[in-house]
Amino acid sequence: MRYSALTDRLQGLGGAKWEIHAAARQMKREGRDLIELTIGEPDVPCPPDLILAATAAMEAGRTGYSNGHGEPATLAAIAQRYTARRGRAFGPENIMTLPGTQTTLYAVLCTLLGPGDEVIVGDPMYATYDGLIAATGATAVPVALRPEQGFRLQAADVAAKITPRTRVLFLNTPHNPTGAVLRADEIAALGALALAHDLWIVSDEVYEDMVFDGVPFASPLDLPELAERTVVTSSISKSHAAPGFRSGWCVGPAEFCARMLPLSETMLFGSQPFIADMTTLAVTQGSPVARGMAARFAARAGMIHDRLHGVAGLAVHRPEAGMFALLDIRASGLSGSAFARALLTEAGVACMPGESFGVGGDGGLAGWLRLSLTQPDPAIDAACTRIAAFAAKTIGEPK
């Protein structure tokens, strides 16, 4: 039977990247002793008042159809949030709401891209980005994010990859999987390239509220000269410990939102009104849990660094934000995938291989692991003990 070209483009870009995580979950179901450091689920429950808001909205009958743009109160709340944070006016016409950042990014990129276009994106990148780009028919053009530069995207490296087909500069700050946060001057330099070459900037900022203490956050939305070419996406999934509610949005020019609206209507014709009401409250009151999570994750990253950096040739890259730390295992001579599989089966620790976070599966984290910081301190400590013992046994053996 015949299938669409879209399904061909997405082969190998979906669940295959999460093989270690799926295997770990199966081992847990079988009762195996396992420490799971794979995915980035918040380490606290969703705040009770948000649950009550969603429940009350359902009980009040807020279970009917919505629309492809968003509920008026939610649009107004998000617009006010960005007006306050970015120092210039945003209105409901600048906002679109969709179920989660992933859906939002899909709609945004489908609005901006088509076959033959190119997207410049930092490599490593979040595991779904290459699939999101491929779905549009466009081509991802990776730009190396280097450890010696803090894994922050550099304008000079981007400039070398721009061609007449380049349409979008795809940013992620704070970055997953590296935890890097772009500085204001770096964003200004990238913005200058976008202006010079008439590029869109798409910036995934879902971890904005989880920047560690002492690290400044900046966004291309801060710069008025980039207003007509910047689209930012975010959600309440991380900041409000509500990933299962799938509530996200994008902020961009009014014309962009108007062009995206028919796509949103075609895909979904609206998010759930009761989740919109919950989101309105979340955005209006801010997060009661984000700063605590950020503090704990920073401390756990420090624990991993203290326990593993320099042990048996391992090196730890400490993040500036988010839910993950990176472990450099290149001294083992193994790929990240091979090391992660062996670590899972022999030591009972599940980590994501760095190869899951690059175009073509061999991106800038080949020979690295991504470690989630969302487990309790005793579990992180126990995982470090197991990783250190496994590395001592493995590194230096003939390959």
CSV table of C-alpha atoms in Angstrom, one decimal:
chain,number,residue,atom,x,y,z
A,1,MET,CA,0.0,0.0,0.0
A,2,ARG,CA,1.0,3.6,-0.6
A,3,TYR,CA,1.7,6.1,2.2
A,4,SER,CA,2.4,9.8,2.1
A,5,ALA,CA,5.8,11.4,1.7
A,6,LEU,CA,5.3,12.8,5.2
A,7,THR,CA,5.5,9.4,6.8
A,8,ASP,CA,8.7,8.7,4.8
A,9,ARG,CA,10.3,11.9,6.0
A,10,LEU,CA,9.5,11.0,9.6
A,11,GLN,CA,10.9,7.4,9.6
A,12,GLY,CA,13.3,7.0,12.5
A,13,LEU,CA,12.5,10.4,13.9
A,14,GLY,CA,9.9,9.4,16.5
A,15,GLY,CA,9.8,6.9,19.2
A,16,ALA,CA,13.0,5.2,18.1
A,17,LYS,CA,15.0,7.9,19.8
A,18,TRP,CA,13.5,7.0,23.2
A,19,GLU,CA,14.5,3.3,22.9
A,20,ILE,CA,16.4,3.4,26.2
A,21,HIS,CA,13.6,5.0,28.1
A,22,ALA,CA,11.0,2.5,26.7
A,23,ALA,CA,13.3,-0.4,27.7
A,24,ALA,CA,13.7,1.1,31.2
A,25,ARG,CA,10.0,1.4,31.7
A,26,GLN,CA,9.6,-2.2,30.7
A,27,MET,CA,12.3,-3.3,33.1
A,28,LYS,CA,10.5,-1.3,35.9
A,29,ARG,CA,7.2,-3.1,35.1
A,30,GLU,CA,9.1,-6.4,35.5
A,31,GLY,CA,10.2,-5.3,39.0
A,32,ARG,CA,13.9,-4.6,38.2
A,33,ASP,CA,15.9,-2.3,40.5
A,34,LEU,CA,16.2,0.7,38.3
A,35,ILE,CA,17.0,4.5,38.6
A,36,GLU,CA,15.3,6.4,35.7
A,37,LEU,CA,17.2,9.5,34.6
A,38,THR,CA,15.7,9.7,31.1
A,39,ILE,CA,12.8,12.2,30.7
A,40,GLY,CA,12.2,15.6,32.1
A,41,GLU,CA,9.0,15.3,34.1
A,42,PRO,CA,8.7,17.9,37.0
A,43,ASP,CA,9.5,16.5,40.4
A,44,VAL,CA,6.4,18.0,42.1
A,45,PRO,CA,2.7,17.6,41.4
A,46,CYS,CA,0.7,20.3,39.6
A,47,PRO,CA,-0.3,23.0,42.0
A,48,PRO,CA,-3.7,22.2,43.6
A,49,ASP,CA,-5.3,25.5,42.8
A,50,LEU,CA,-4.7,24.8,39.1
A,51,ILE,CA,-6.4,21.4,39.4
A,52,LEU,CA,-9.3,23.0,41.2
A,53,ALA,CA,-9.6,25.6,38.5
A,54,ALA,CA,-9.8,22.9,35.8
A,55,THR,CA,-12.3,20.9,37.8
A,56,ALA,CA,-14.4,23.9,38.6
A,57,ALA,CA,-14.5,24.9,35.0
A,58,MET,CA,-15.6,21.4,34.0
A,59,GLU,CA,-18.3,21.5,36.6
A,60,ALA,CA,-19.4,24.9,35.3
A,61,GLY,CA,-19.9,23.4,31.9
A,62,ARG,CA,-16.7,24.6,30.2
A,63,THR,CA,-16.5,21.4,28.2
A,64,GLY,CA,-17.8,22.7,24.8
A,65,TYR,CA,-16.1,23.7,21.7
A,66,SER,CA,-13.6,26.5,21.6
A,67,ASN,CA,-11.9,28.1,18.6
A,68,GLY,CA,-8.6,27.9,16.8
A,69,HIS,CA,-7.3,31.1,18.2
A,70,GLY,CA,-7.8,30.7,22.0
A,71,GLU,CA,-10.2,31.7,24.8
A,72,PRO,CA,-10.3,35.5,25.2
A,73,ALA,CA,-9.3,35.5,28.9
A,74,THR,CA,-6.3,33.2,28.2
A,75,LEU,CA,-5.2,35.3,25.2
A,76,ALA,CA,-5.4,38.4,27.4
A,77,ALA,CA,-3.5,36.9,30.2
A,78,ILE,CA,-0.6,35.7,28.0
A,79,ALA,CA,-0.5,39.0,26.2
A,80,GLN,CA,-0.2,40.8,29.6
A,81,ARG,CA,2.6,38.4,30.7
A,82,TYR,CA,4.7,39.2,27.7
A,83,THR,CA,3.9,42.9,27.8
A,84,ALA,CA,5.2,42.9,31.4
A,85,ARG,CA,8.3,40.8,30.7
A,86,ARG,CA,9.4,42.2,27.3
A,87,GLY,CA,8.7,45.9,27.9
A,88,ARG,CA,6.5,46.5,24.9
A,89,ALA,CA,2.9,46.0,24.1
A,90,PHE,CA,1.4,42.7,23.1
A,91,GLY,CA,-2.3,42.0,22.5
A,92,PRO,CA,-4.5,39.0,21.9
A,93,GLU,CA,-3.9,39.4,18.2
A,94,ASN,CA,-0.3,38.4,18.9
A,95,ILE,CA,-1.1,35.1,20.7
A,96,MET,CA,-2.2,31.6,19.5
A,97,THR,CA,-3.0,28.8,22.0
A,98,LEU,CA,-2.6,25.2,21.2
A,99,PRO,CA,-2.2,21.9,23.2
A,100,GLY,CA,1.4,22.0,24.3
A,101,THR,CA,4.7,23.4,22.9
A,102,GLN,CA,5.1,20.4,20.6
A,103,THR,CA,1.9,21.0,18.8
A,104,THR,CA,2.6,24.7,18.8
A,105,LEU,CA,6.0,24.3,17.2
A,106,TYR,CA,4.5,22.0,14.5
A,107,ALA,CA,1.9,24.6,13.6
A,108,VAL,CA,4.4,27.4,13.7
A,109,LEU,CA,6.9,25.6,11.4
A,110,CYS,CA,4.2,24.5,9.0
A,111,THR,CA,3.1,28.1,8.8
A,112,LEU,CA,6.6,29.3,7.8
A,113,LEU,CA,8.2,26.5,5.9
A,114,GLY,CA,7.7,24.2,2.9
A,115,PRO,CA,9.7,21.8,0.7
A,116,GLY,CA,13.0,23.1,-0.4
A,117,ASP,CA,13.4,25.5,2.5
A,118,GLU,CA,16.2,25.3,5.1
A,119,VAL,CA,16.1,25.8,8.8
A,120,ILE,CA,19.3,26.6,10.8
A,121,VAL,CA,19.2,24.9,14.2
A,122,GLY,CA,21.8,24.2,16.9
A,123,ASP,CA,23.1,20.7,17.1
A,124,PRO,CA,22.6,19.1,19.7
A,125,MET,CA,18.9,19.8,19.7
A,126,TYR,CA,15.8,18.5,21.4
A,127,ALA,CA,14.9,15.1,20.1
A,128,THR,CA,11.8,16.1,18.2
A,129,TYR,CA,13.1,19.1,16.4
A,130,ASP,CA,14.4,17.2,13.3
A,131,GLY,CA,11.1,15.5,13.0
A,132,LEU,CA,9.2,18.8,13.3
A,133,ILE,CA,11.4,20.3,10.5
A,134,ALA,CA,11.2,17.2,8.3
A,135,ALA,CA,7.4,17.2,8.6
A,136,THR,CA,7.2,20.5,6.7
A,137,GLY,CA,9.4,19.2,3.9
A,138,ALA,CA,12.2,21.6,4.8
A,139,THR,CA,15.7,20.6,5.6
A,140,ALA,CA,17.4,21.0,9.0
A,141,VAL,CA,20.9,22.6,8.7
A,142,PRO,CA,22.7,21.9,11.9
A,143,VAL,CA,25.2,24.3,13.5
A,144,ALA,CA,27.5,22.8,16.1
A,145,LEU,CA,27.0,23.9,19.7
A,146,ARG,CA,30.4,23.4,21.3
A,147,PRO,CA,31.2,22.7,24.9
A,148,GLU,CA,34.0,25.2,25.0
A,149,GLN,CA,31.4,27.9,24.2
A,150,GLY,CA,28.9,26.7,26.8
A,151,PHE,CA,26.9,25.0,24.0
A,152,ARG,CA,25.5,28.5,23.1
A,153,LEU,CA,24.8,29.2,19.4
A,154,GLN,CA,27.3,31.6,17.8
A,155,ALA,CA,26.4,34.1,15.1
A,156,ALA,CA,29.6,33.4,13.2
A,157,ASP,CA,28.8,29.7,12.9
A,158,VAL,CA,25.3,30.5,11.8
A,159,ALA,CA,26.5,33.0,9.2
A,160,ALA,CA,28.6,30.3,7.5
A,161,LYS,CA,25.5,28.1,7.0
A,162,ILE,CA,23.1,30.7,5.6
A,163,THR,CA,22.1,30.1,1.9
A,164,PRO,CA,19.4,31.5,-0.4
A,165,ARG,CA,17.1,28.7,0.8
A,166,THR,CA,17.4,29.6,4.5
A,167,ARG,CA,14.0,30.7,5.9
A,168,VAL,CA,14.1,30.1,9.7
A,169,LEU,CA,16.6,30.4,12.5
A,170,PHE,CA,15.4,28.0,15.2
A,171,LEU,CA,16.5,28.9,18.7
A,172,ASN,CA,16.0,27.1,22.0
A,173,THR,CA,16.8,29.0,25.1
A,174,PRO,CA,17.1,27.8,27.8
A,175,HIS,CA,18.3,24.8,25.8
A,176,ASN,CA,17.4,21.2,26.0
A,177,PRO,CA,19.5,19.0,26.3
A,178,THR,CA,22.4,21.2,27.3
A,179,GLY,CA,20.9,23.7,29.7
A,180,ALA,CA,22.6,26.6,27.9
A,181,VAL,CA,21.0,30.1,28.1
A,182,LEU,CA,21.7,32.5,25.2
A,183,ARG,CA,23.0,35.9,26.3
A,184,ALA,CA,21.5,39.2,25.2
A,185,ASP,CA,24.5,40.1,23.0
A,186,GLU,CA,24.4,36.6,21.3
A,187,ILE,CA,20.7,37.1,20.6
A,188,ALA,CA,21.4,40.6,19.2
A,189,ALA,CA,24.1,39.2,16.9
A,190,LEU,CA,21.8,36.4,15.7
A,191,GLY,CA,19.0,38.9,15.2
A,192,ALA,CA,21.3,41.0,13.0
A,193,LEU,CA,21.8,38.0,10.8
A,194,ALA,CA,18.0,37.5,10.6
A,195,LEU,CA,17.5,41.1,9.6
A,196,ALA,CA,20.3,41.0,7.0
A,197,HIS,CA,19.0,37.8,5.4
A,198,ASP,CA,15.3,38.3,5.9
A,199,LEU,CA,14.9,35.2,8.2
A,200,TRP,CA,12.2,34.3,10.7
A,201,ILE,CA,13.4,33.6,14.2
A,202,VAL,CA,11.5,30.8,16.1
A,203,SER,CA,12.5,30.6,19.7
A,204,ASP,CA,11.4,27.7,22.0
A,205,GLU,CA,11.5,29.2,25.5
A,206,VAL,CA,9.6,26.6,27.5
A,207,TYR,CA,12.2,26.6,30.2
A,208,GLU,CA,12.2,30.4,30.7
A,209,ASP,CA,11.0,30.2,34.3
A,210,MET,CA,13.6,27.5,35.2
A,211,VAL,CA,16.8,29.5,34.7
A,212,PHE,CA,19.2,29.0,37.6
A,213,ASP,CA,20.1,31.8,40.0
A,214,GLY,CA,22.6,34.3,38.7
A,215,VAL,CA,22.0,33.4,35.0
A,216,PRO,CA,20.4,36.2,32.9
A,217,PHE,CA,17.6,35.3,30.5
A,218,ALA,CA,17.1,37.1,27.2
A,219,SER,CA,14.7,36.6,24.3
A,220,PRO,CA,14.5,37.9,20.7
A,221,LEU,CA,11.2,39.3,21.8
A,222,ASP,CA,13.2,41.8,23.8
A,223,LEU,CA,14.3,43.6,20.6
A,224,PRO,CA,11.7,45.8,18.9
A,225,GLU,CA,13.6,45.6,15.6
A,226,LEU,CA,12.9,41.8,15.5
A,227,ALA,CA,9.2,42.1,16.4
A,228,GLU,CA,7.9,41.4,12.9
A,229,ARG,CA,10.1,38.3,12.4
A,230,THR,CA,10.1,36.5,15.8
A,231,VAL,CA,7.8,33.8,17.0
A,232,VAL,CA,8.2,32.5,20.6
A,233,THR,CA,6.7,29.3,21.9
A,234,SER,CA,6.1,28.2,25.5
A,235,SER,CA,3.7,26.3,27.8
A,236,ILE,CA,2.8,25.6,31.4
A,237,SER,CA,4.2,22.1,31.2
A,238,LYS,CA,7.5,22.7,32.9
A,239,SER,CA,6.9,26.0,34.8
A,240,HIS,CA,3.7,24.8,36.4
A,241,ALA,CA,4.5,21.0,36.6
A,242,ALA,CA,1.5,20.4,34.2
A,243,PRO,CA,2.9,18.4,31.2
A,244,GLY,CA,-0.1,16.2,30.9
A,245,PHE,CA,-2.5,19.1,30.5
A,246,ARG,CA,-0.9,20.0,27.1
A,247,SER,CA,-1.4,23.7,27.2
A,248,GLY,CA,0.9,25.9,25.1
A,249,TRP,CA,1.0,29.0,23.0
A,250,CYS,CA,3.0,31.1,20.6
A,251,VAL,CA,3.6,34.8,20.5
A,252,GLY,CA,4.3,36.6,17.2
A,253,PRO,CA,3.3,39.3,14.8
A,254,ALA,CA,-0.5,39.7,14.3
A,255,GLU,CA,-0.1,38.9,10.6
A,256,PHE,CA,1.7,35.6,11.4
A,257,CYS,CA,-1.1,34.6,13.8
A,258,ALA,CA,-3.8,35.4,11.2
A,259,ARG,CA,-1.9,33.2,8.7
A,260,MET,CA,-1.6,30.4,11.2
A,261,LEU,CA,-5.2,30.4,12.3
A,262,PRO,CA,-6.6,28.3,9.4
A,263,LEU,CA,-3.9,25.7,10.1
A,264,SER,CA,-4.9,25.6,13.8
A,265,GLU,CA,-8.5,25.3,12.9
A,266,THR,CA,-7.8,22.5,10.5
A,267,MET,CA,-5.7,20.6,13.0
A,268,LEU,CA,-7.7,21.0,16.2
A,269,PHE,CA,-10.4,23.7,16.1
A,270,GLY,CA,-9.6,24.7,19.6
A,271,SER,CA,-8.2,23.5,22.9
A,272,GLN,CA,-10.4,22.5,25.8
A,273,PRO,CA,-12.0,25.5,27.5
A,274,PHE,CA,-11.5,24.1,31.0
A,275,ILE,CA,-7.7,23.8,30.4
A,276,ALA,CA,-7.8,27.3,29.0
A,277,ASP,CA,-9.3,28.5,32.3
A,278,MET,CA,-6.6,26.7,34.2
A,279,THR,CA,-3.9,28.2,32.0
A,280,THR,CA,-5.4,31.7,32.5
A,281,LEU,CA,-4.9,31.3,36.3
A,282,ALA,CA,-1.4,29.8,35.8
A,283,VAL,CA,-0.2,32.7,33.6
A,284,THR,CA,-1.8,35.4,35.7
A,285,GLN,CA,-0.5,34.3,39.1
A,286,GLY,CA,2.8,33.0,38.0
A,287,SER,CA,4.3,29.7,39.1
A,288,PRO,CA,4.6,28.7,42.8
A,289,VAL,CA,6.8,25.7,42.0
A,290,ALA,CA,9.3,26.8,39.2
A,291,ARG,CA,11.9,28.5,41.5
A,292,GLY,CA,11.9,25.6,43.8
A,293,MET,CA,12.4,23.2,41.0
A,294,ALA,CA,15.2,25.3,39.5
A,295,ALA,CA,17.0,25.4,42.8
A,296,ARG,CA,16.8,21.7,43.3
A,297,PHE,CA,17.9,20.9,39.8
A,298,ALA,CA,20.9,23.2,40.1
A,299,ALA,CA,21.8,21.5,43.3
A,300,ARG,CA,21.5,18.1,41.8
A,301,ALA,CA,23.6,19.1,38.8
A,302,GLY,CA,26.2,20.2,41.3
A,303,MET,CA,26.0,16.8,43.1
A,304,ILE,CA,26.5,15.0,39.8
A,305,HIS,CA,29.5,17.2,39.0
A,306,ASP,CA,31.0,16.6,42.4
A,307,ARG,CA,30.5,12.9,42.3
A,308,LEU,CA,31.4,12.1,38.6
A,309,HIS,CA,33.5,14.9,37.1
A,310,GLY,CA,37.0,13.5,36.6
A,311,VAL,CA,36.1,10.0,37.7
A,312,ALA,CA,37.5,7.3,35.3
A,313,GLY,CA,37.7,9.9,32.5
A,314,LEU,CA,34.2,11.2,32.8
A,315,ALA,CA,33.4,14.9,32.5
A,316,VAL,CA,30.2,16.7,33.6
A,317,HIS,CA,28.8,19.8,31.9
A,318,ARG,CA,26.8,21.8,34.4
A,319,PRO,CA,23.6,23.4,33.0
A,320,GLU,CA,22.4,27.0,33.5
A,321,ALA,CA,18.7,26.1,33.4
A,322,GLY,CA,16.3,23.3,32.9
A,323,MET,CA,16.1,19.7,34.0
A,324,PHE,CA,19.2,18.0,32.7
A,325,ALA,CA,23.0,17.6,33.0
A,326,LEU,CA,25.3,16.2,30.4
A,327,LEU,CA,27.9,13.5,31.0
A,328,ASP,CA,30.8,13.2,28.6
A,329,ILE,CA,31.7,9.5,28.3
A,330,ARG,CA,33.9,9.7,25.2
A,331,ALA,CA,36.9,8.4,27.3
A,332,SER,CA,35.1,5.0,27.2
A,333,GLY,CA,35.5,4.7,23.5
A,334,LEU,CA,31.8,3.8,23.3
A,335,SER,CA,29.0,5.7,21.6
A,336,GLY,CA,26.5,7.2,23.9
A,337,SER,CA,23.9,4.6,22.8
A,338,ALA,CA,26.2,1.7,23.5
A,339,PHE,CA,27.2,3.1,26.9
A,340,ALA,CA,23.6,3.9,27.8
A,341,ARG,CA,22.4,0.4,26.9
A,342,ALA,CA,25.2,-1.3,28.9
A,343,LEU,CA,24.6,1.1,31.9
A,344,LEU,CA,20.9,0.2,31.9
A,345,THR,CA,21.4,-3.6,31.7
A,346,GLU,CA,24.4,-3.9,33.9
A,347,ALA,CA,24.0,-1.1,36.5
A,348,GLY,CA,20.3,-0.4,36.4
A,349,VAL,CA,20.6,3.3,35.5
A,350,ALA,CA,18.6,4.7,32.6
A,351,CYS,CA,19.9,7.7,30.7
A,352,MET,CA,19.3,9.2,27.3
A,353,PRO,CA,22.2,8.8,24.8
A,354,GLY,CA,23.4,12.0,23.3
A,355,GLU,CA,22.9,10.6,19.8
A,356,SER,CA,19.2,11.1,20.3
A,357,PHE,CA,19.7,14.8,20.2
A,358,GLY,CA,21.2,15.5,16.8
A,359,VAL,CA,20.3,15.5,13.1
A,360,GLY,CA,20.9,12.1,11.6
A,361,GLY,CA,21.5,10.6,15.1
A,362,ASP,CA,25.1,11.6,15.3
A,363,GLY,CA,24.9,15.2,16.4
A,364,GLY,CA,27.1,17.2,18.7
A,365,LEU,CA,26.5,14.9,21.7
A,366,ALA,CA,27.8,11.7,20.2
A,367,GLY,CA,29.6,10.1,23.1
A,368,TRP,CA,27.6,11.9,25.7
A,369,LEU,CA,24.6,11.1,28.0
A,370,ARG,CA,21.8,13.3,29.1
A,371,LEU,CA,20.9,12.8,32.8
A,372,SER,CA,17.6,14.0,34.2
A,373,LEU,CA,17.7,16.0,37.4
A,374,THR,CA,14.1,15.3,38.4
A,375,GLN,CA,14.7,12.3,40.7
A,376,PRO,CA,15.0,12.8,44.5
A,377,ASP,CA,18.5,13.5,45.9
A,378,PRO,CA,19.0,10.0,47.3
A,379,ALA,CA,18.2,8.5,43.8
A,380,ILE,CA,20.6,10.9,42.1
A,381,ASP,CA,23.3,10.0,44.7
A,382,ALA,CA,22.7,6.3,44.2
A,383,ALA,CA,22.8,6.7,40.4
A,384,CYS,CA,26.2,8.5,40.7
A,385,THR,CA,27.5,5.6,42.7
A,386,ARG,CA,26.4,3.1,40.1
A,387,ILE,CA,27.7,5.2,37.1
A,388,ALA,CA,31.1,5.7,38.8
A,389,ALA,CA,31.4,2.0,39.4
A,390,PHE,CA,30.3,1.1,35.9
A,391,ALA,CA,32.7,3.7,34.4
A,392,ALA,CA,35.6,2.4,36.5
A,393,LYS,CA,35.0,-1.1,35.2
A,394,THR,CA,34.3,-0.1,31.6
A,395,ILE,CA,36.7,2.7,30.7
A,396,GLY,CA,40.1,1.5,29.7
A,397,GLU,CA,39.0,-1.9,28.7
A,398,PRO,CA,39.9,-3.0,25.1
A,399,LYS,CA,37.3,-1.9,22.6
